[in-house]
Coordinates of C-alpha atoms in Angstrom, one line a residue:
M1 CA 41.2 18.8 12.7
N2 CA 39.0 16.4 10.5
L3 CA 35.8 18.0 10.7
R4 CA 35.6 21.1 8.0
S5 CA 32.9 23.5 8.0
S6 CA 31.9 26.6 6.0
W7 CA 31.1 30.3 7.0
V8 CA 32.2 29.6 10.6
A9 CA 35.5 30.9 11.0
E10 CA 36.1 34.4 11.0
T11 CA 39.1 34.4 8.9
G12 CA 41.1 31.5 7.4
Q13 CA 38.2 29.6 5.5
T14 CA 40.2 27.9 2.8
R15 CA 39.0 27.2 -1.0
E16 CA 39.0 23.7 0.3
D17 CA 36.7 24.2 3.1
T18 CA 34.1 25.8 0.7
R19 CA 34.3 23.0 -2.0
L20 CA 34.4 20.5 0.5
N21 CA 31.1 22.0 2.0
Q22 CA 29.1 22.5 -1.2
I23 CA 26.2 20.2 -0.1
G24 CA 23.1 22.1 -1.6
A25 CA 21.0 19.6 0.8
T26 CA 18.2 21.3 2.6
T27 CA 15.3 19.3 3.7
P28 CA 12.8 21.8 5.1
L29 CA 11.8 21.8 8.7
N30 CA 9.6 25.0 8.5
P31 CA 9.8 28.0 6.5
V32 CA 13.0 29.1 8.0
Q33 CA 15.0 26.1 9.1
V34 CA 16.0 22.9 7.7
R35 CA 16.5 19.5 9.1
S36 CA 19.9 18.5 10.8
G37 CA 21.1 15.5 9.1
I38 CA 23.4 13.6 6.9
L39 CA 23.7 13.2 3.1
P40 CA 22.6 9.6 1.9
G41 CA 24.7 7.3 0.0
S42 CA 27.5 4.8 0.1
Y43 CA 30.7 3.8 -1.9
D44 CA 28.9 0.8 -3.7
G45 CA 25.4 2.0 -3.7
Q46 CA 24.3 -0.8 -1.3
Y47 CA 23.3 1.4 1.6
R48 CA 21.1 4.1 2.0
L49 CA 23.4 6.0 4.7
S50 CA 27.0 5.5 5.2
G51 CA 28.1 9.0 6.3
F52 CA 29.5 9.3 9.8
W53 CA 28.9 5.5 10.4
M54 CA 30.5 4.4 13.7
F55 CA 32.2 1.2 14.8
G56 CA 34.3 0.0 17.4
S57 CA 38.1 0.0 16.7
A58 CA 39.6 -0.7 20.3
A59 CA 38.4 -1.5 23.5
M60 CA 37.2 2.0 24.5
S61 CA 37.7 3.7 21.0
A62 CA 35.4 3.9 18.1
T63 CA 36.0 5.3 14.7
V64 CA 33.7 7.6 12.9
S65 CA 33.7 7.4 9.0
E66 CA 33.8 10.3 6.4
G67 CA 30.6 12.0 5.4
R68 CA 28.9 15.3 4.8
A69 CA 26.0 16.8 7.1
L70 CA 23.9 19.8 7.8
V71 CA 23.8 21.4 11.5
Q72 CA 20.9 23.6 11.9
G73 CA 21.4 26.3 14.5
E74 CA 18.8 28.7 15.9
I75 CA 16.2 30.3 13.4
S76 CA 18.5 33.4 13.3
Q77 CA 21.9 31.5 13.1
G78 CA 21.1 29.5 9.8
V79 CA 22.5 26.2 8.8
Y80 CA 26.0 25.1 9.0
P81 CA 27.5 22.4 6.3
V82 CA 30.2 20.2 7.8
A83 CA 32.3 17.4 6.1
L84 CA 34.4 15.0 7.5
P85 CA 36.7 13.9 4.5
A86 CA 38.7 11.4 6.4
A87 CA 37.6 8.7 9.3
E88 CA 38.0 10.2 12.8
T89 CA 38.8 7.9 16.0
I90 CA 37.3 9.1 19.3
T91 CA 38.2 7.6 22.9
F92 CA 35.6 6.9 25.4
A93 CA 36.3 7.5 29.2
A94 CA 36.3 4.5 31.5
G95 CA 33.1 3.2 33.0
D96 CA 32.2 4.3 36.6
A97 CA 32.8 1.8 39.3
Q98 CA 29.2 1.6 40.3
Y99 CA 26.9 2.7 37.4
G100 CA 26.9 2.4 33.7
R101 CA 26.4 5.7 31.6
V102 CA 25.2 6.4 28.1
D103 CA 27.3 8.9 26.2
L104 CA 26.4 11.0 22.9
V105 CA 28.5 11.1 20.1
V106 CA 27.9 14.4 18.3
A107 CA 29.0 16.6 15.5
K108 CA 29.3 19.9 16.7
V109 CA 29.7 23.4 15.4
Y110 CA 31.4 26.1 17.6
D111 CA 30.4 29.4 16.8
N112 CA 31.8 32.1 19.0
L113 CA 29.4 34.7 17.8
Y114 CA 26.6 32.9 19.5
D115 CA 28.1 30.6 22.3
S116 CA 31.1 32.9 23.3
S117 CA 33.4 30.1 23.3
G118 CA 36.3 31.6 21.7
R119 CA 36.1 29.0 19.0
N120 CA 34.9 29.0 15.3
E121 CA 35.2 25.4 14.1
A122 CA 33.4 21.8 13.9
K123 CA 34.4 18.9 15.8
I124 CA 33.2 15.3 16.4
E125 CA 32.9 14.9 20.2
I126 CA 31.5 12.9 22.8
V127 CA 29.3 14.4 25.3
Q128 CA 29.6 12.1 28.4
G129 CA 26.5 11.1 30.3
V130 CA 25.9 10.8 33.9
P131 CA 26.2 7.5 35.6
G132 CA 23.0 6.0 37.2
P133 CA 20.8 3.1 38.1
T134 CA 18.8 3.8 34.7
P135 CA 21.1 6.0 32.9
K136 CA 19.9 8.2 30.1
A137 CA 21.8 10.0 27.2
P138 CA 22.6 13.6 27.6
A139 CA 20.6 16.4 25.9
V140 CA 21.9 17.3 22.2
P141 CA 24.0 20.4 22.7
P142 CA 23.1 23.7 20.7
R143 CA 24.4 23.5 17.0
S144 CA 25.0 20.0 17.4
L145 CA 24.2 16.7 15.2
A146 CA 23.5 13.8 17.4
L147 CA 25.2 10.5 15.8
Y148 CA 25.2 7.6 18.2
E149 CA 24.5 6.9 21.8
V150 CA 27.0 4.6 23.2
T151 CA 26.2 2.6 26.4
V152 CA 29.4 2.5 28.9
V153 CA 28.9 -0.2 31.5
A154 CA 30.0 0.0 34.9
G155 CA 33.8 -0.9 35.2
A156 CA 34.4 -0.8 31.3
S157 CA 38.1 0.3 30.7
A158 CA 40.7 -1.0 28.2
G159 CA 42.1 -3.5 30.7
N160 CA 39.0 -5.5 31.0
G161 CA 37.3 -6.0 27.5
G162 CA 36.0 -2.4 27.2
I163 CA 32.9 -1.5 25.5
N164 CA 31.0 -4.2 23.8
W165 CA 30.4 -2.4 20.4
N166 CA 27.9 -5.2 19.3
T167 CA 25.3 -4.4 21.6
S168 CA 26.2 -0.7 23.0
L169 CA 25.6 1.3 19.9
K170 CA 22.4 3.2 19.3
D171 CA 22.4 4.7 15.6
L172 CA 20.7 8.2 15.6
R173 CA 21.8 9.1 12.2
T174 CA 19.2 10.8 10.0
P175 CA 19.5 11.6 6.4
V176 CA 18.7 15.1 4.3
V177 CA 18.5 15.6 0.7
A178 CA 18.1 18.6 -1.4
L179 CA 14.8 20.6 -1.7
G180 CA 12.3 18.6 -3.4
G181 CA 14.4 15.4 -3.3
I182 CA 12.9 12.0 -2.1
L183 CA 14.3 11.5 1.5
P184 CA 15.4 7.9 2.5
V185 CA 14.0 7.2 5.5
E186 CA 16.6 6.1 8.5
G187 CA 16.3 6.3 12.3
P188 CA 13.0 8.3 13.4
V189 CA 10.1 9.2 11.1
L190 CA 9.9 12.9 11.1
P191 CA 6.7 15.1 10.0
G192 CA 6.8 16.7 6.6
A193 CA 7.2 20.2 6.2
Y194 CA 4.6 20.6 3.3
P195 CA 2.0 18.9 1.6
G196 CA 3.4 16.9 -1.6
Q197 CA 6.8 16.2 -0.1
F198 CA 7.8 12.5 -0.7
Q199 CA 9.9 10.2 1.3
D200 CA 11.0 6.4 0.6
S201 CA 10.1 4.4 3.8
G202 CA 12.1 1.5 2.6
G203 CA 9.2 -0.4 1.5
A204 CA 6.9 2.3 -0.1
L205 CA 7.2 5.6 -1.5
Q206 CA 5.1 7.9 0.8
R207 CA 3.8 11.4 0.2
W208 CA 3.1 13.9 3.1
D209 CA -0.7 14.9 2.8
G210 CA -0.4 17.8 5.4
G211 CA -1.0 15.7 8.6
A212 CA 0.4 12.1 7.8
W213 CA 2.8 10.0 5.4
V214 CA 0.4 8.3 3.0
P215 CA 1.6 5.7 0.7
Y216 CA 2.2 7.2 -2.7
P217 CA -0.3 5.1 -4.5
S218 CA -3.1 6.0 -2.4
A219 CA -2.1 9.7 -2.3
L220 CA -2.3 10.0 -6.1
G221 CA -5.0 7.6 -7.0
G222 CA -2.5 5.2 -8.5
I223 CA -2.9 1.2 -7.8
I224 CA -1.3 -0.2 -4.8
P225 CA 0.9 -3.1 -6.0
N226 CA 0.6 -6.4 -4.4
S227 CA 3.7 -6.2 -2.8
A228 CA 2.3 -3.7 -0.6
G229 CA -0.9 -5.2 -0.4
T230 CA -1.4 -5.2 3.6
L231 CA -1.4 -1.3 3.3
T232 CA -4.7 0.0 4.6
A233 CA -6.9 2.0 2.1
S234 CA -7.1 5.5 2.3
Y235 CA -10.3 6.5 0.6
T236 CA -13.4 4.8 -0.9
G237 CA -12.4 4.0 -4.7
Q238 CA -9.0 3.3 -4.3
Y239 CA -7.7 0.3 -6.1
R240 CA -4.9 -2.4 -5.6
D241 CA -3.6 -5.3 -7.0
S242 CA -4.3 -8.4 -5.2
A243 CA -1.9 -11.1 -4.3
G244 CA -4.0 -13.3 -6.6
G245 CA -3.4 -10.9 -9.5
Q246 CA -7.1 -9.2 -9.4
L247 CA -7.6 -5.7 -9.5
Q248 CA -9.7 -4.8 -6.4
R249 CA -11.3 -1.6 -5.3
W250 CA -12.0 -0.4 -1.7
T251 CA -15.8 -0.1 -1.1
G252 CA -15.3 2.0 2.1
S253 CA -15.2 -1.4 4.3
A254 CA -13.6 -4.1 2.2
W255 CA -11.7 -5.1 -0.7
A256 CA -13.9 -6.0 -3.5
P257 CA -13.3 -6.9 -7.2
A258 CA -13.0 -3.7 -9.1
V259 CA -14.7 -5.3 -12.1
P260 CA -16.9 -7.9 -10.5
G261 CA -17.8 -11.1 -12.4
P262 CA -18.3 -13.0 -14.4
Y263 CA -20.9 -14.6 -12.4
F264 CA -22.4 -17.9 -13.1
N265 CA -24.4 -20.9 -12.3
D266 CA -25.6 -24.0 -13.9
S267 CA -27.4 -27.3 -13.5
L268 CA -26.5 -30.6 -15.5
D269 CA -29.4 -32.2 -14.1
A270 CA -32.7 -32.8 -16.4
G271 CA -36.1 -32.0 -15.4
Y272 CA -39.4 -31.5 -17.0
T273 CA -42.5 -29.4 -16.6
T274 CA -46.0 -29.8 -18.2
S275 CA -47.2 -26.5 -16.6
T276 CA -48.2 -23.9 -19.2
T277 CA -47.4 -20.9 -16.6
Y278 CA -43.9 -20.2 -15.4
V279 CA -42.5 -22.3 -12.8
T280 CA -39.2 -22.6 -11.0
T281 CA -39.1 -26.2 -10.1
L282 CA -38.7 -28.9 -12.6
V283 CA -39.7 -32.5 -12.2
E284 CA -37.0 -35.0 -11.5
R285 CA -34.3 -32.2 -11.3
A286 CA -32.7 -32.8 -7.7
T287 CA -31.8 -29.1 -7.0
N288 CA -34.6 -26.3 -7.6
P289 CA -34.8 -23.3 -8.2
L290 CA -31.7 -22.4 -10.4
T291 CA -30.7 -19.1 -9.1
L292 CA -27.7 -16.5 -9.3
T293 CA -26.8 -13.3 -7.4
F294 CA -24.9 -10.4 -8.8
T295 CA -23.6 -6.9 -7.7
A296 CA -24.2 -4.3 -10.1
P297 CA -21.2 -2.7 -11.2
P298 CA -20.6 1.2 -11.6
S299 CA -21.8 1.2 -15.3
K300 CA -25.3 0.2 -14.0
A301 CA -25.4 -2.3 -16.8
V302 CA -24.7 -5.9 -17.3
L303 CA -24.8 -8.6 -19.9
L304 CA -27.5 -11.5 -19.0
T305 CA -27.0 -14.8 -21.0
F306 CA -28.9 -18.0 -20.3
G307 CA -30.0 -21.1 -22.0
S308 CA -30.7 -24.9 -22.0
R309 CA -31.0 -28.1 -24.1
V310 CA -34.7 -28.5 -24.6
E311 CA -36.6 -31.6 -25.6
L312 CA -40.5 -32.1 -25.9
S313 CA -42.2 -35.3 -25.4
L314 CA -45.7 -36.0 -26.0
A315 CA -47.9 -37.7 -23.2
T316 CA -48.5 -41.3 -24.4
G317 CA -51.5 -41.7 -26.9
T318 CA -51.4 -38.2 -27.8
T319 CA -50.4 -37.1 -31.3
G320 CA -50.3 -34.2 -33.7
I321 CA -49.4 -31.4 -31.2
A322 CA -46.8 -28.9 -32.0
S323 CA -44.9 -28.1 -28.6
T324 CA -42.6 -25.5 -27.2
G325 CA -40.6 -25.2 -24.1
Y326 CA -39.8 -21.9 -22.8
M327 CA -37.0 -20.8 -20.4
C328 CA -36.9 -16.9 -19.0
I329 CA -35.2 -15.3 -16.2
R330 CA -37.0 -13.2 -13.2
V331 CA -34.8 -10.4 -12.0
T332 CA -35.5 -9.1 -8.5
Q333 CA -33.7 -6.8 -6.0
G334 CA -34.6 -8.1 -2.6
A335 CA -38.4 -8.0 -2.5
T336 CA -38.5 -5.7 -5.4
L337 CA -39.3 -7.1 -9.0
V338 CA -37.2 -5.6 -11.4
R339 CA -38.2 -7.6 -14.5
E340 CA -40.9 -10.3 -14.9
V341 CA -40.7 -13.3 -17.0
E342 CA -42.6 -13.4 -20.4
D343 CA -42.3 -15.4 -23.9
E344 CA -40.7 -12.3 -25.7
L345 CA -37.8 -12.4 -23.4
A346 CA -37.5 -16.2 -23.1
V347 CA -35.3 -18.7 -25.2
K348 CA -37.5 -21.6 -26.6
G349 CA -37.4 -25.0 -28.1
S350 CA -40.1 -26.2 -30.6
K351 CA -41.0 -29.1 -32.5
S352 CA -43.8 -29.8 -35.0
A353 CA -46.4 -32.6 -34.7
D354 CA -43.6 -34.9 -36.0
P355 CA -41.1 -36.0 -33.2
T356 CA -37.5 -34.5 -33.6
D357 CA -34.5 -34.6 -31.3
G358 CA -33.9 -31.9 -28.7
Y359 CA -31.2 -29.0 -29.3
S360 CA -29.6 -26.2 -27.2
V361 CA -30.7 -22.7 -27.3
A362 CA -29.5 -19.8 -25.6
T363 CA -29.7 -15.8 -25.5
T364 CA -27.8 -12.8 -24.5
Q365 CA -29.6 -9.6 -23.4
R366 CA -28.5 -6.4 -21.8
L367 CA -29.9 -5.2 -18.4
S368 CA -29.4 -1.6 -17.6
G369 CA -30.6 1.1 -15.0
L370 CA -29.6 -1.3 -12.3
T371 CA -28.3 0.6 -9.1
A372 CA -24.7 0.5 -8.6
G373 CA -23.5 -1.6 -5.7
A374 CA -26.9 -3.3 -5.4
T375 CA -27.4 -6.9 -5.2
Y376 CA -30.0 -8.6 -7.8
T377 CA -31.1 -12.2 -8.1
L378 CA -31.7 -14.1 -11.1
T379 CA -34.4 -16.9 -11.0
A380 CA -34.7 -19.3 -14.0
H381 CA -38.4 -20.1 -14.9
Y382 CA -39.8 -22.9 -17.4
R383 CA -43.0 -23.8 -18.9
S384 CA -44.6 -25.8 -21.9
S385 CA -46.9 -24.8 -24.3
N386 CA -49.3 -27.6 -23.7
T387 CA -50.2 -29.8 -20.5
N388 CA -50.0 -32.7 -23.0
V389 CA -46.1 -32.1 -23.4
K390 CA -43.1 -32.7 -21.1
A391 CA -41.1 -29.7 -21.5
W392 CA -37.4 -31.0 -20.6
F393 CA -34.8 -28.8 -19.7
D394 CA -31.1 -29.9 -19.1
N395 CA -27.9 -28.4 -18.8
C396 CA -29.4 -25.1 -17.9
F397 CA -27.4 -22.3 -17.1
I398 CA -27.1 -18.3 -16.2
R399 CA -24.3 -16.2 -16.5
V400 CA -23.8 -12.1 -16.0
D401 CA -21.1 -10.1 -17.3
P402 CA -20.8 -6.8 -15.9
Q403 CA -20.3 -4.0 -18.6
A404 CA -17.5 -1.3 -18.2

């Protein structure tokens, strides 16, 4: 008898039995019961679950590897720790002449107090299925831990090749860990027993929220790594590291940059105006107007930077006129005017009556009191101080930097 158990035998439990079964693994199922399952681990640390692994060792025989497990009885019966300290070989009956069948391999606990079997022990057993056109595995007996389903085809026997071990095994093993431990998921995914319970799904750490297993980053507000970037967001405001290395925030309908911007637009095409009131169109510039849209950040404030190279030329025959070229930005939100253009907010290039070369001017201004998440449009406006002066603007640009 290789499979050893504790607190089953009425007499004769050895110290060795007790030592082998000091498991301490009780993954809760409910307030009274725990999950039946196998303690995880392997000799070299490469595998999550090696205990009670089964493989074909002869035509009709298989070997069940050593391991430790828990078998939960009915509520009043408690949980039975079992240990298989050495591998055990089991032999399957020959296949039916006409139909295939599905057998069930279990770790079964016999407890005479509850089953009147006259036995108090644990065994690795085969529960033989019923042959049929569409065979199914038999039900798991009481106080048993299902390990494998084995398909035994019609006519299978030691004399004609036996069981095809490469295709006939269905692994039913599931792991258990100590209370509060992180459960490595193998086999079926079972519901959690309490909010805050953790499990490792193999690709992500998950937390039970009371109704579902939620990826750990979304459960606790952490940043989802780009290795798990295909996970569905769980709530508005969740963050993730995108594949491109950009921090993103879930808006409720889409992933958007967590810190949008900077936003930028420019025109390297020169154009001029002689208008003394602000206009958006420059003569000889191919593309008008110069605009930029941006989304207001949660801080409701941005830094607006704009500028241009300004040159001023007098009309032919005109002398002695001091002149100035102004560039300013109008701010709108849809059809609503947020900030109008005015000279006090403009950048300007000036020259006296004597001609001078053009030069570049720029300014940075703070826009605050915006509506977070709203889209704003910036439009560049230009004017000259005199209708006899061509105010030229070249290398114009607009830039917006959201503030944290």
